[in-house]
Coordinates of C-alpha atoms and ligand atoms in Angstrom, one line a residue:
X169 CA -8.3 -2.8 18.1
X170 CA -4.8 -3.1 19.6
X171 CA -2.1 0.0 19.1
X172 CA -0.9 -0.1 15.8
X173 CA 3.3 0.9 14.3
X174 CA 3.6 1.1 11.0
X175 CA 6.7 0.5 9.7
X176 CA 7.6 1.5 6.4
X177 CA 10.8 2.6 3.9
X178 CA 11.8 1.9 0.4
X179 CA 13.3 -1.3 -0.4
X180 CA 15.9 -2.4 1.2
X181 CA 16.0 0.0 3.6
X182 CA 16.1 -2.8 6.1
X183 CA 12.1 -2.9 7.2
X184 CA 12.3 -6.9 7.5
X185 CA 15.5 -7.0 9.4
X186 CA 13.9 -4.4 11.7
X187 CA 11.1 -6.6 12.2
X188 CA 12.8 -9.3 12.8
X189 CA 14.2 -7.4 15.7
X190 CA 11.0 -6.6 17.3
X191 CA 9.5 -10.3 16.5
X192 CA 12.4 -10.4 19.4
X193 CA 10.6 -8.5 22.3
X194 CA 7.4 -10.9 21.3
X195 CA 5.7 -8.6 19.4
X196 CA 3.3 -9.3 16.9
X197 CA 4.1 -8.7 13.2
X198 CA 1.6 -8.4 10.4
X199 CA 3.4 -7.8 7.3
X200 CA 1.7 -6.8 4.4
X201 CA 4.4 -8.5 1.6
X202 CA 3.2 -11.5 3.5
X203 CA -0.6 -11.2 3.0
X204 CA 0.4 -10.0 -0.9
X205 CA 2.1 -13.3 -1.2
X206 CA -0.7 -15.3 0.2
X207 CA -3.7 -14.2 -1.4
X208 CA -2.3 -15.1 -4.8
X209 CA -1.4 -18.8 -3.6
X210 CA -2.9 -20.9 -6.2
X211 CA -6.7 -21.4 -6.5
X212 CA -7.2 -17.9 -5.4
X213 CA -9.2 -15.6 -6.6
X214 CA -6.7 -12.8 -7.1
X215 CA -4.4 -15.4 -9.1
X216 CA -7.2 -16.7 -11.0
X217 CA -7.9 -13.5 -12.4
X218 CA -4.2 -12.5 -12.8
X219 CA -4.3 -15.4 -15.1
X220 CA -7.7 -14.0 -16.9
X221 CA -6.2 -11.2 -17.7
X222 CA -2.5 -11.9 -18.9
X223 CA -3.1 -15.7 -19.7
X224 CA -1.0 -18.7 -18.4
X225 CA 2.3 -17.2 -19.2
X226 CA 2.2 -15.2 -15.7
X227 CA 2.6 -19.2 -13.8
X228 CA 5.3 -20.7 -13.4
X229 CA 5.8 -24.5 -14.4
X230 CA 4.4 -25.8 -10.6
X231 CA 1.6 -23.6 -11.5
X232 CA 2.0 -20.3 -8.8
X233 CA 2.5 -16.9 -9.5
X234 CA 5.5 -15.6 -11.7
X235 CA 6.7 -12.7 -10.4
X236 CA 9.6 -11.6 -12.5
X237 CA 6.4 -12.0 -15.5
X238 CA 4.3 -10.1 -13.6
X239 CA 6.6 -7.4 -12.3
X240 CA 8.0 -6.9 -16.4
X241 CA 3.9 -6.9 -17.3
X242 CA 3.8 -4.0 -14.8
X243 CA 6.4 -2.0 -15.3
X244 CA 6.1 -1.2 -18.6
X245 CA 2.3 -0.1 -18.0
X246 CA 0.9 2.4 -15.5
X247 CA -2.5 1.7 -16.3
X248 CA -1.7 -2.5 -15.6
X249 CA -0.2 -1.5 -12.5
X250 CA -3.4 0.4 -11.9
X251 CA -5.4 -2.7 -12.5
X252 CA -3.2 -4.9 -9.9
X253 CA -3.5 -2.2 -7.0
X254 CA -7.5 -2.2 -7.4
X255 CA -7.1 -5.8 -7.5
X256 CA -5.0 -6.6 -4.4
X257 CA -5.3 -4.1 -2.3
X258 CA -8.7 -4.2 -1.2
X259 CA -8.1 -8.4 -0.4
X260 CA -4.9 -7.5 1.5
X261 CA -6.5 -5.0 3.2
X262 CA -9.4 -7.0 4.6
X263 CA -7.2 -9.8 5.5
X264 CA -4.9 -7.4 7.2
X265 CA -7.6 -5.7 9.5
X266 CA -8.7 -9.3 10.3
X267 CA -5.4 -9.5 11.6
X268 CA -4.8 -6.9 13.6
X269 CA -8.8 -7.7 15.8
X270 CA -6.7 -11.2 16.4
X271 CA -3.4 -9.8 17.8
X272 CA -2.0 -10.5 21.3
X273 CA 0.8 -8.3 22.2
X274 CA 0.5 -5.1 23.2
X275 CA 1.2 -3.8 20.5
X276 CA 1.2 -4.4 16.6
X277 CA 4.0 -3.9 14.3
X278 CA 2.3 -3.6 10.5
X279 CA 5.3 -3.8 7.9
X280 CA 3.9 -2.0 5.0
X281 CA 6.6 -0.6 2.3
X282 CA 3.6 1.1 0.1
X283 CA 2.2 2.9 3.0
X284 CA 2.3 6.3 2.0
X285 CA 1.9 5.9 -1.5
X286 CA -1.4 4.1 -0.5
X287 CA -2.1 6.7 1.6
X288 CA -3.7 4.3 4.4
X289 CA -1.3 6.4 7.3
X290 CA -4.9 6.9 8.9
X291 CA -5.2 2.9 9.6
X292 CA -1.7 3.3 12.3
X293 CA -1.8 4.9 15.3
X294 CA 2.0 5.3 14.6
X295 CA 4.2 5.8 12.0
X296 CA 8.1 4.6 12.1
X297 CA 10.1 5.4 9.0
X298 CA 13.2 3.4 8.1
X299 CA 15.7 5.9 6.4
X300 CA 19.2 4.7 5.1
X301 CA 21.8 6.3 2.5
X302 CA 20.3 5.8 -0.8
X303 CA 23.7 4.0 -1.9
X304 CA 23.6 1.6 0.9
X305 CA 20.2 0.8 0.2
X306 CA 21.2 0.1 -3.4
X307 CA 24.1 -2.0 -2.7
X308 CA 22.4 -3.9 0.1
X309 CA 19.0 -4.6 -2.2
X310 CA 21.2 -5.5 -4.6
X311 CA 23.2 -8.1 -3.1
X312 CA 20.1 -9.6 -1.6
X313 CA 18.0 -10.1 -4.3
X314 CA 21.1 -10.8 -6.8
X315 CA 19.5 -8.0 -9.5
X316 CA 21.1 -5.3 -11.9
X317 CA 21.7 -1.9 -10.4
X318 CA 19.3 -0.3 -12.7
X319 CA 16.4 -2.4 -11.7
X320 CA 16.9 -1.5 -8.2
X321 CA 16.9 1.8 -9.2
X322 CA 13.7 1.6 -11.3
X323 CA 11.9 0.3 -8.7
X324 CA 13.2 3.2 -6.3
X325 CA 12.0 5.9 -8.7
X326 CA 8.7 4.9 -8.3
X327 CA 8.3 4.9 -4.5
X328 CA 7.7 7.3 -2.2
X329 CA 11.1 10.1 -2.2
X330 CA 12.6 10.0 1.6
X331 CA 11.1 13.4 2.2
X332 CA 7.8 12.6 1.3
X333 CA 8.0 9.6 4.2
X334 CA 9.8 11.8 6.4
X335 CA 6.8 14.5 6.3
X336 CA 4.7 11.7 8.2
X337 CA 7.2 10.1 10.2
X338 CA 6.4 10.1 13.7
X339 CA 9.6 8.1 14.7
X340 CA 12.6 7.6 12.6
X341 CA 15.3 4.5 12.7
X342 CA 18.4 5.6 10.3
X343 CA 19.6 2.0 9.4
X344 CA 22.6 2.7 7.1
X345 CA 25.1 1.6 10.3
X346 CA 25.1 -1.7 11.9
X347 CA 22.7 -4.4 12.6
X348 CA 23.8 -3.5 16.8
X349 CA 23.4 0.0 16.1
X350 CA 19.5 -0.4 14.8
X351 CA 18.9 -2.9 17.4
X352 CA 19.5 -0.4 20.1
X353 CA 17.8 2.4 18.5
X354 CA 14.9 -0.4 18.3
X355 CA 14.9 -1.7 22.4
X356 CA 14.6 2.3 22.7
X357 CA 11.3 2.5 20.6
X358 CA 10.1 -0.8 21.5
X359 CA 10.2 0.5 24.9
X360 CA 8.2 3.5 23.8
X361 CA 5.5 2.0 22.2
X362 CA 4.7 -0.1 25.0
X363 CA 4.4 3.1 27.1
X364 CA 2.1 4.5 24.3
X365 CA 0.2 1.0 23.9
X366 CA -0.9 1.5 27.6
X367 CA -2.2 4.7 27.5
X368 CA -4.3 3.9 24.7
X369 CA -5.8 1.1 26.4
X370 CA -6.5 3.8 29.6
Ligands
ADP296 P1 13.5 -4.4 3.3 O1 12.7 -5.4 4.1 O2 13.3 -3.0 3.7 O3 13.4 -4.5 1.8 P2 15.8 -5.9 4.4 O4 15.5 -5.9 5.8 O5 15.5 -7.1 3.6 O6 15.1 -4.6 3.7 O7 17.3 -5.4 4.2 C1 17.9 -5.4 2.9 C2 19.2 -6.2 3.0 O8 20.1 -5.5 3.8 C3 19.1 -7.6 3.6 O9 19.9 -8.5 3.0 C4 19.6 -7.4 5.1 O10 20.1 -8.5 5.6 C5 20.6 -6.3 4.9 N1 20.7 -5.3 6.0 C6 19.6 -4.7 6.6 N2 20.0 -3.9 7.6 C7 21.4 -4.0 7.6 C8 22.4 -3.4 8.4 N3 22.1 -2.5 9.4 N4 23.7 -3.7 8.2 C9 24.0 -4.6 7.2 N5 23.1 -5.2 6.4 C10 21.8 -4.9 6.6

């Protein structure tokens, strides 16, 4: 198994954009919205038994997934949000290990937002934390996904608080400046994890 980052902070906080950077330097990137999407592509067995349980009101009229239906379905119940997790996560995390035995570079970058409210820390060898000013976060996730302030806001309240990422970060990028000043601070870890990578290996 290669030397695995994981790369994580609340929404917005610029994770993508930071993977985007190291996607740069060649490295491989398993991201775990990715696999999310993918296993409920139609004629999947996650999506077929979405639809068992909420009907044909959670598609949307070329017959995949509806988020925005989904995402109201699960907000307004804990115990439905429950459901989806033991759902999903066991298929995303199969698909993602079978990822990371396939992996080239040195080593992995695995982008996974919900990692320590999952508590699967123990499947990296690494942990980077992304941390940005709450209010830039809201502002920036905002104008990207073109939503009310409040939803943004919902959807902070139930992630993982800053401290409680910070008290297993083992490297921190603080993203609320520029795009240059997080893409030095990234050559800098990059550089790092390479060092790291080889010593694992021996
Ligand atoms: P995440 O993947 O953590 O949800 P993104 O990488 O999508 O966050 O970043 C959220 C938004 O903020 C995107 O529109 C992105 O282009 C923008 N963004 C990210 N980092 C910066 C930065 N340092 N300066 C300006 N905009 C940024």
């Amino acid at each position: 198994m290669p030397y695995v980052v994981a790369l994580t902070g609340g929404i917005g906080s610029g994770k993508s954009t930071i993977a985007n950077i190291f996607a740069k330097f060649n490295i491989t990137i398993i991201d775990s919205d990715v696999i999310a999407y993918e296993i409920v592509k139609p004629g999947s067995f996650a999506l077929k038994e979405i639809i068992k349980r909420y009907g044909c009101s959670m598609l949307t009229e070329h017959g995949s997934l509806s988020r925005s239906s989904l995402r109201e379905r699960i907000f307004q119940y804990n115990e439905e949000r429950y459901w989806l997790n033991n759902l999903l996560h066991p298929i995303i995390n199969i698909k993602t290990q079978e990822l990371k035995k396939t992996a080239k570079s040195p080593y992995i970058l695995w982008v996974v937002p919900l990692l320590i409210e999952q508590r699967i820390q123990y499947q990296a060898n690494r942990i980077l934390v992304v941390n940005v000013r709450e209010s830039v976060q809201l502002k920036r996730t905002q104008t990207r996904d073109n939503v009310k302030l409040t939803q943004v806001e919902k959807i902070i309240a139930i992630q993982a608080t800053p401290n409680q990422r910070m008290a297993f970060a083992d490297d921190i990028i603080n993203n609320t400046g520029t795009i240059q000043n997080t893409f030095l601070q990234v050559i800098k870890l990059h550089k790092f994890y390479i060092k790291l990578a080889k010593i694992k290996r021996g």
